[in-house]
Short mmCIF file of C-alpha atoms and ligand atoms in Angstrom, two decimals:
data_model
loop_
_atom_site.label_atom_id
_atom_site.label_comp_id
_atom_site.label_asym_id
_atom_site.label_seq_id
_atom_site.Cartn_x
_atom_site.Cartn_y
_atom_site.Cartn_z
CA UNK A 1 36.99 34.08 12.51
CA UNK A 2 39.46 31.43 11.36
CA UNK A 3 37.95 28.22 12.71
CA UNK A 4 40.15 25.16 13.07
CA UNK A 5 39.24 21.88 14.74
CA UNK A 6 41.28 21.16 17.85
CA UNK A 7 43.03 17.82 18.50
CA UNK A 8 41.17 17.47 21.83
CA UNK A 9 37.86 17.47 19.95
CA UNK A 10 38.97 15.43 16.92
CA UNK A 11 40.45 12.72 19.17
CA UNK A 12 37.80 12.94 21.92
CA UNK A 13 36.26 9.70 23.23
CA UNK A 14 32.86 10.58 21.77
CA UNK A 15 34.38 11.11 18.31
CA UNK A 16 36.58 8.01 18.58
CA UNK A 17 33.53 5.98 19.68
CA UNK A 18 32.88 5.07 23.32
CA UNK A 19 32.64 1.40 22.30
CA UNK A 20 36.33 1.44 21.28
CA UNK A 21 37.50 2.42 24.76
CA UNK A 22 37.16 0.14 27.75
CA UNK A 23 39.19 2.23 30.17
CA UNK A 24 38.25 5.82 29.52
CA UNK A 25 40.67 8.03 31.46
CA UNK A 26 40.29 10.85 28.96
CA UNK A 27 37.25 12.63 30.39
CA UNK A 28 37.34 15.74 32.53
CA UNK A 29 33.98 15.21 34.20
CA UNK A 30 32.32 12.93 36.73
CA UNK A 31 30.47 9.92 35.29
CA UNK A 32 27.63 10.86 32.94
CA UNK A 33 24.25 10.51 34.62
CA UNK A 34 21.42 8.56 32.92
CA UNK A 35 18.27 10.69 32.64
CA UNK A 36 16.15 8.11 34.45
CA UNK A 37 18.39 8.30 37.53
CA UNK A 38 17.73 12.01 37.95
CA UNK A 39 14.15 11.39 39.10
CA UNK A 40 13.02 14.29 36.97
CA UNK A 41 9.52 14.87 35.66
CA UNK A 42 9.17 17.21 32.70
CA UNK A 43 5.38 17.07 33.16
CA UNK A 44 3.50 19.62 31.08
CA UNK A 45 6.55 21.57 30.01
CA UNK A 46 5.69 23.74 27.03
CA UNK A 47 8.36 23.68 24.33
CA UNK A 48 8.46 27.43 23.79
CA UNK A 49 11.07 30.14 23.53
CA UNK A 50 11.72 31.33 27.06
CA UNK A 51 13.34 34.15 29.02
CA UNK A 52 16.40 35.17 27.02
CA UNK A 53 18.61 35.50 30.10
CA UNK A 54 17.57 32.00 31.14
CA UNK A 55 15.06 30.19 33.41
CA UNK A 56 14.46 32.75 36.23
CA UNK A 57 14.27 30.25 39.11
CA UNK A 58 17.37 28.45 37.83
CA UNK A 59 19.25 31.75 37.68
CA UNK A 60 18.10 32.52 41.22
CA UNK A 61 19.56 29.21 42.45
CA UNK A 62 22.87 29.86 40.69
CA UNK A 63 22.98 33.47 41.88
CA UNK A 64 22.48 32.56 45.53
CA UNK A 65 25.37 30.10 45.37
CA UNK A 66 27.61 32.50 43.44
CA UNK A 67 27.16 35.71 45.42
CA UNK A 68 25.55 37.70 42.59
CA UNK A 69 22.00 38.77 41.67
CA UNK A 70 19.78 36.59 39.42
CA UNK A 71 19.92 39.21 36.65
CA UNK A 72 23.72 39.00 36.73
CA UNK A 73 23.51 35.38 35.54
CA UNK A 74 23.28 34.64 31.82
CA UNK A 75 22.51 31.01 30.97
CA UNK A 76 24.43 29.65 27.99
CA UNK A 77 24.87 26.45 26.00
CA UNK A 78 27.51 24.93 28.28
CA UNK A 79 30.48 26.86 29.58
CA UNK A 80 31.75 26.59 25.99
CA UNK A 81 29.18 29.10 24.68
CA UNK A 82 29.82 31.43 27.64
CA UNK A 83 33.51 31.46 26.77
CA UNK A 84 32.72 32.07 23.11
CA UNK A 85 30.39 34.95 23.93
CA UNK A 86 33.02 36.56 26.16
CA UNK A 87 35.85 36.19 23.67
CA UNK A 88 33.88 37.43 20.68
CA UNK A 89 32.29 40.31 22.62
CA UNK A 90 35.51 41.61 24.15
CA UNK A 91 38.18 40.90 21.56
CA UNK A 92 38.84 42.14 18.05
CA UNK A 93 41.60 40.95 15.70
CA UNK A 94 45.01 42.11 16.98
CA UNK A 95 43.67 42.90 20.50
CA UNK A 96 46.05 41.72 23.19
CA UNK A 97 45.19 39.23 25.91
CA UNK A 98 47.03 37.06 28.40
CA UNK A 99 45.90 33.47 28.70
CA UNK A 100 47.12 30.67 30.91
CA UNK A 101 48.67 27.65 29.17
CA UNK A 102 48.10 24.71 29.33
CA UNK A 103 44.36 25.25 29.41
CA UNK A 104 41.01 23.98 28.24
CA UNK A 105 41.90 24.24 24.55
CA UNK A 106 39.01 26.55 23.59
CA UNK A 107 40.25 29.24 25.96
CA UNK A 108 43.25 29.56 23.68
CA UNK A 109 41.73 28.61 20.35
CA UNK A 110 38.86 31.12 20.22
CA UNK A 111 41.10 34.19 20.72
CA UNK A 112 43.39 32.64 18.13
CA UNK A 113 40.48 32.19 15.70
CA UNK A 114 39.60 35.87 16.20
CA UNK A 115 43.19 36.78 15.30
CA UNK A 116 44.20 38.21 18.69
CA UNK A 117 47.70 38.96 19.85
CA UNK A 118 48.17 36.39 22.63
CA UNK A 119 50.72 36.29 25.45
CA UNK A 120 50.82 32.94 27.19
CA UNK A 121 51.24 32.61 30.91
CA UNK A 122 52.95 29.22 30.80
CA UNK A 123 52.48 27.22 33.99
CA UNK A 124 55.25 24.79 34.90
CA UNK A 125 55.33 21.38 36.54
CA UNK A 126 58.40 22.53 38.49
CA UNK A 127 56.36 25.37 40.05
CA UNK A 128 53.60 22.95 41.02
CA UNK A 129 51.57 24.51 38.14
CA UNK A 130 51.29 27.57 40.37
CA UNK A 131 50.18 30.93 39.02
CA UNK A 132 52.64 33.75 39.67
CA UNK A 133 51.15 37.23 39.84
CA UNK A 134 54.49 38.83 39.02
CA UNK A 135 54.82 36.72 35.86
CA UNK A 136 51.24 37.67 34.97
CA UNK A 137 51.91 41.35 35.56
CA UNK A 138 55.02 41.25 33.39
CA UNK A 139 52.90 40.10 30.43
CA UNK A 140 50.38 42.93 30.69
CA UNK A 141 50.54 45.83 28.22
CA UNK A 142 48.71 49.16 28.14
CA UNK A 143 46.49 47.70 25.41
CA UNK A 144 45.71 44.38 27.15
CA UNK A 145 41.97 43.71 26.99
CA UNK A 146 41.63 40.44 28.84
CA UNK A 147 43.34 38.15 31.34
CA UNK A 148 42.06 34.60 31.02
CA UNK A 149 42.53 32.12 33.90
CA UNK A 150 41.04 28.73 34.74
CA UNK A 151 40.54 27.58 38.33
CA UNK A 152 40.38 24.76 39.33
CA UNK A 153 42.70 24.25 36.45
CA UNK A 154 42.30 21.93 33.49
CA UNK A 155 44.42 19.83 32.82
CA UNK A 156 46.39 19.92 36.10
CA UNK A 157 43.80 20.24 38.89
CA UNK A 158 45.80 23.13 40.37
CA UNK A 159 43.90 25.67 42.46
CA UNK A 160 45.29 29.07 43.31
CA UNK A 161 44.70 30.80 46.63
CA UNK A 162 42.22 33.59 47.22
CA UNK A 163 45.15 36.00 47.53
CA UNK A 164 46.10 35.23 43.92
CA UNK A 165 42.51 35.67 42.76
CA UNK A 166 42.26 39.05 44.50
CA UNK A 167 45.67 40.03 43.12
CA UNK A 168 44.58 39.18 39.55
CA UNK A 169 41.38 41.20 40.03
CA UNK A 170 43.40 44.16 41.34
CA UNK A 171 45.65 43.93 38.27
CA UNK A 172 42.67 43.89 35.90
CA UNK A 173 41.06 46.84 37.70
CA UNK A 174 44.22 48.93 37.76
CA UNK A 175 44.99 48.22 34.07
CA UNK A 176 41.41 48.76 32.88
CA UNK A 177 41.07 45.28 31.42
CA UNK A 178 38.79 42.31 32.21
CA UNK A 179 39.59 39.18 34.13
CA UNK A 180 37.91 35.96 33.03
CA UNK A 181 38.00 33.05 35.45
CA UNK A 182 36.78 29.78 33.98
CA UNK A 183 35.29 28.18 37.11
CA UNK A 184 33.80 25.14 35.43
CA UNK A 185 35.31 22.82 38.11
CA UNK A 186 34.48 25.08 41.07
CA UNK A 187 32.16 22.64 42.87
CA UNK A 188 34.93 20.04 42.73
CA UNK A 189 37.43 22.09 44.71
CA UNK A 190 38.92 19.98 47.50
CA UNK A 191 37.93 22.04 50.54
CA UNK A 192 36.20 25.40 50.40
CA UNK A 193 35.86 26.83 46.87
CA UNK A 194 37.14 30.30 46.07
CA UNK A 195 34.54 33.04 45.79
CA UNK A 196 33.23 33.49 42.26
CA UNK A 197 35.47 36.09 40.65
CA UNK A 198 32.51 38.00 39.21
CA UNK A 199 31.06 38.48 42.69
CA UNK A 200 34.20 40.37 43.72
CA UNK A 201 34.40 42.97 40.97
CA UNK A 202 32.61 44.30 37.88
CA UNK A 203 35.94 43.85 36.07
CA UNK A 204 35.75 40.08 36.59
CA UNK A 205 33.73 37.49 34.70
CA UNK A 206 32.98 33.95 35.87
CA UNK A 207 32.02 30.99 33.75
CA UNK A 208 30.65 27.70 35.00
CA UNK A 209 28.41 24.80 33.99
CA UNK A 210 26.68 21.63 35.07
CA UNK A 211 28.76 19.43 32.80
CA UNK A 212 31.64 18.37 35.03
CA UNK A 213 30.62 18.02 38.69
CA UNK A 214 27.09 16.85 38.00
CA UNK A 215 27.89 14.58 35.06
CA UNK A 216 25.38 16.41 32.86
CA UNK A 217 27.35 17.55 29.78
CA UNK A 218 24.55 16.34 27.51
CA UNK A 219 22.11 19.03 28.60
CA UNK A 220 24.64 21.67 27.46
CA UNK A 221 23.89 24.10 30.25
CA UNK A 222 26.33 26.66 31.52
CA UNK A 223 26.39 30.26 32.64
CA UNK A 224 28.28 33.51 32.67
CA UNK A 225 28.33 35.90 35.63
CA UNK A 226 28.98 39.62 35.32
CA UNK A 227 28.25 42.63 37.52
CA UNK A 228 28.80 45.08 34.68
CA UNK A 229 25.39 46.11 33.25
CA UNK A 230 26.82 47.39 29.95
CA UNK A 231 28.73 44.19 29.33
CA UNK A 232 25.71 42.08 30.28
CA UNK A 233 23.68 43.82 27.58
CA UNK A 234 26.39 43.00 25.01
CA UNK A 235 26.57 39.38 26.17
CA UNK A 236 22.78 39.06 25.93
CA UNK A 237 22.88 40.53 22.42
CA UNK A 238 25.51 37.93 21.48
CA UNK A 239 23.42 35.12 22.96
CA UNK A 240 20.30 36.32 21.11
CA UNK A 241 22.18 36.37 17.83
CA UNK A 242 23.63 32.89 18.33
CA UNK A 243 20.78 30.91 19.93
CA UNK A 244 18.16 33.38 21.29
CA UNK A 245 17.46 31.42 24.46
CA UNK A 246 18.45 28.09 25.98
CA UNK A 247 16.53 24.87 25.39
CA UNK A 248 13.61 24.84 27.85
CA UNK A 249 14.12 21.08 28.23
CA UNK A 250 17.74 21.55 29.27
CA UNK A 251 16.83 24.36 31.64
CA UNK A 252 14.06 22.41 33.34
CA UNK A 253 16.32 19.39 33.82
CA UNK A 254 19.05 21.66 35.18
CA UNK A 255 16.61 23.40 37.52
CA UNK A 256 15.27 20.18 38.99
CA UNK A 257 18.77 18.72 39.24
CA UNK A 258 20.22 21.80 40.99
CA UNK A 259 17.38 21.74 43.51
CA UNK A 260 18.87 18.42 44.67
CA UNK A 261 22.39 19.83 44.83
CA UNK A 262 22.66 19.87 48.63
CA UNK A 263 21.89 16.14 48.73
CA UNK A 264 23.93 15.14 45.67
CA UNK A 265 27.08 17.16 46.07
CA UNK A 266 28.39 15.33 49.18
CA UNK A 267 27.84 11.98 47.41
CA UNK A 268 29.63 13.22 44.31
CA UNK A 269 32.49 14.56 46.43
CA UNK A 270 32.83 11.21 48.19
CA UNK A 271 33.12 9.42 44.84
CA UNK A 272 35.72 11.94 43.67
CA UNK A 273 37.70 11.50 46.89
CA UNK A 274 37.79 7.71 46.44
CA UNK A 275 38.95 8.04 42.82
CA UNK A 276 41.55 10.61 43.81
CA UNK A 277 42.92 8.30 46.52
CA UNK A 278 43.17 5.42 44.04
CA UNK A 279 45.12 7.64 41.63
CA UNK A 280 47.38 8.96 44.37
CA UNK A 281 48.05 5.40 45.58
CA UNK A 282 48.94 4.38 42.03
CA UNK A 283 51.42 7.24 41.67
CA UNK A 284 53.02 6.38 45.01
CA UNK A 285 53.45 2.72 44.09
CA UNK A 286 55.24 3.04 40.73
CA UNK A 287 58.26 4.74 39.14
CA UNK A 288 57.19 5.53 35.54
CA UNK A 289 54.92 8.55 36.08
CA UNK A 290 54.86 11.60 38.31
CA UNK A 291 52.34 14.39 38.91
CA UNK A 292 51.69 17.44 40.99
CA UNK A 293 48.88 16.43 43.30
CA UNK A 294 45.67 18.20 42.22
CA UNK A 295 43.73 20.42 44.63
CA UNK A 296 40.45 20.24 42.77
CA UNK A 297 38.59 18.82 39.78
CA UNK A 298 38.79 15.27 38.49
CA UNK A 299 41.89 15.50 36.32
CA UNK A 300 45.62 15.33 36.96
CA UNK A 301 48.48 15.94 34.56
CA UNK A 302 50.84 12.94 34.66
CA UNK A 303 54.20 12.93 32.98
CA UNK A 304 56.68 10.19 32.24
CA UNK A 305 59.68 10.58 34.55
CA UNK A 306 62.82 11.86 32.82
CA UNK A 307 64.68 8.53 32.97
CA UNK A 308 61.65 6.65 31.59
CA UNK A 309 61.02 9.26 28.89
CA UNK A 310 64.54 8.80 27.57
CA UNK A 311 63.97 5.14 26.81
CA UNK A 312 60.31 5.33 25.74
CA UNK A 313 58.83 5.74 22.29
CA UNK A 314 55.95 8.02 23.25
CA UNK A 315 53.98 7.48 20.04
CA UNK A 316 54.22 3.72 20.57
CA UNK A 317 53.09 4.24 24.18
CA UNK A 318 49.81 5.88 23.13
CA UNK A 319 49.27 3.36 20.33
CA UNK A 320 49.81 0.37 22.60
CA UNK A 321 47.72 1.93 25.35
CA UNK A 322 44.72 2.21 23.05
CA UNK A 323 45.15 -0.76 20.74
CA UNK A 324 46.38 -3.39 23.20
CA UNK A 325 44.95 -2.07 26.46
CA UNK A 326 41.74 -0.29 25.27
CA UNK A 327 42.74 2.71 27.36
CA UNK A 328 42.50 6.38 26.41
CA UNK A 329 44.08 9.34 28.19
CA UNK A 330 44.34 13.00 27.15
CA UNK A 331 47.70 13.21 25.37
CA UNK A 332 49.90 16.26 26.02
CA UNK A 333 49.36 17.71 22.54
CA UNK A 334 45.67 18.21 23.37
CA UNK A 335 46.97 20.97 25.65
CA UNK A 336 49.86 22.22 23.50
CA UNK A 337 52.31 20.38 25.78
CA UNK A 338 54.93 17.72 24.99
CA UNK A 339 53.38 14.30 24.54
CA UNK A 340 55.11 12.74 27.54
CA UNK A 341 52.58 14.74 29.57
CA UNK A 342 49.08 13.31 29.71
CA UNK A 343 45.82 14.24 31.36
CA UNK A 344 44.30 11.52 33.49
CA UNK A 345 40.59 11.89 34.16
CA UNK A 346 39.97 9.89 37.31
CA UNK A 347 36.36 10.91 38.02
CA UNK A 348 34.55 9.45 35.03
CA UNK A 349 35.35 5.70 35.00
CA UNK A 350 34.18 3.32 37.71
CA UNK A 351 36.77 2.71 40.42
CA UNK A 352 37.52 -0.75 38.97
CA UNK A 353 37.99 0.71 35.47
CA UNK A 354 40.20 3.47 36.84
CA UNK A 355 42.44 1.04 38.71
CA UNK A 356 42.80 -1.22 35.68
CA UNK A 357 43.32 1.78 33.36
CA UNK A 358 46.14 3.04 35.59
CA UNK A 359 47.79 -0.40 35.59
CA UNK A 360 47.49 -0.36 31.81
CA UNK A 361 49.49 2.88 31.72
CA UNK A 362 52.42 1.12 33.37
CA UNK A 363 52.08 -1.90 31.10
CA UNK A 364 52.03 0.32 27.99
CA UNK A 365 55.07 2.28 29.23
CA UNK A 366 56.95 -1.03 29.66
CA UNK A 367 55.92 -2.23 26.21
CA UNK A 368 56.93 1.07 24.59
CA UNK A 369 60.48 0.99 25.96
CA UNK A 370 62.98 1.14 23.15
CA UNK A 371 65.34 -1.82 23.36
CA UNK A 372 68.98 -1.14 22.42
C1 PLP B 401 37.85 24.43 31.94
C2 PLP B 401 36.71 24.10 31.04
N1 PLP B 401 35.88 25.08 30.67
C3 PLP B 401 34.84 24.84 29.87
C4 PLP B 401 34.57 23.58 29.38
C5 PLP B 401 33.38 23.36 28.52
O1 PLP B 401 32.40 22.63 29.20
P1 PLP B 401 30.87 22.66 28.88
O2 PLP B 401 30.66 23.46 27.64
O3 PLP B 401 30.47 21.23 28.71
O4 PLP B 401 30.21 23.29 30.07
C6 PLP B 401 35.42 22.53 29.71
C7 PLP B 401 35.21 21.18 29.17
O5 PLP B 401 36.10 20.35 29.17
C8 PLP B 401 36.51 22.80 30.58
O6 PLP B 401 37.35 21.84 30.94
#
């Protein structure tokens, strides 16, 4: 493995220092939840090693929502560890895979660290960030081991239709490779979420976590779904070699939190809808930025309009945005895209912070205009 730190992690709000950012539009999750607001009682919890697959009742809850069996759920340390386990279990150096770009950076970086041969399925603003099955198919080779997709998509909030999901599964099945769908934002789909990919085929793997929708990234709890018993054994072996089992504290918090899901989720979705409307209203009322309206998640991928880009010093824009306006967004290079693209996380700040942060974007764009 050739590990390399990624810009998105080096420049993340938590590494920069939350106290340096007043308007934090750089997160991809809903607001972080204080422990005391969860109404959770850890009682007599014994701080032992526990079931290596993960807390049985927690897996049962996840399984019933995902359309798989409890033993087809492997709890992991966030979706991040699930993705790591999949990549390192399935891929050797020089193995070929197809991965969507832009993407959550790790989905690209881990195969790169392994030394894989990567074909990128580059999504385009002009296509509404849509995923084309024919473009995907054209990238497949006889030796392709993995197709790696993310839906709802980070950083654009795009969501493909069930027809595309089923088409990608059919491609993986017919080519004898695996399909990974990173479904970390699934509960934040606007409207009915897609079925979990893993529930539809043993060739498909799903990854999800509690970090984004439930504002619980600090408990580092995610999961991996697979209906392939042989693969599950390999994934469990990987987990046991990396961390044996999850933290029982994290699992108990997750279990008690997920039991309240039916009550919480509508409230969370209402907050997301209000933040989305505020962002959409901002876009409609100005001429500097454009986006493709997201269909899920709490992020959108803005870009400076062509005529504004021509007269803007983009480096100055980011500098002014942070230094003068205390505002952070996810710059394009976090996602291997040009820097006039930027990810706006609208679900994490308060509505007032979001509205001010968006105004600050316009002010910084004005201030970064190059005068002749
Ligand atoms: C698409 C996607 N997958 C996975 C992760 C990792 O999340 P976690 O490990 O906190 O569950 C992220 C975090 O930004 C993400 O955006």
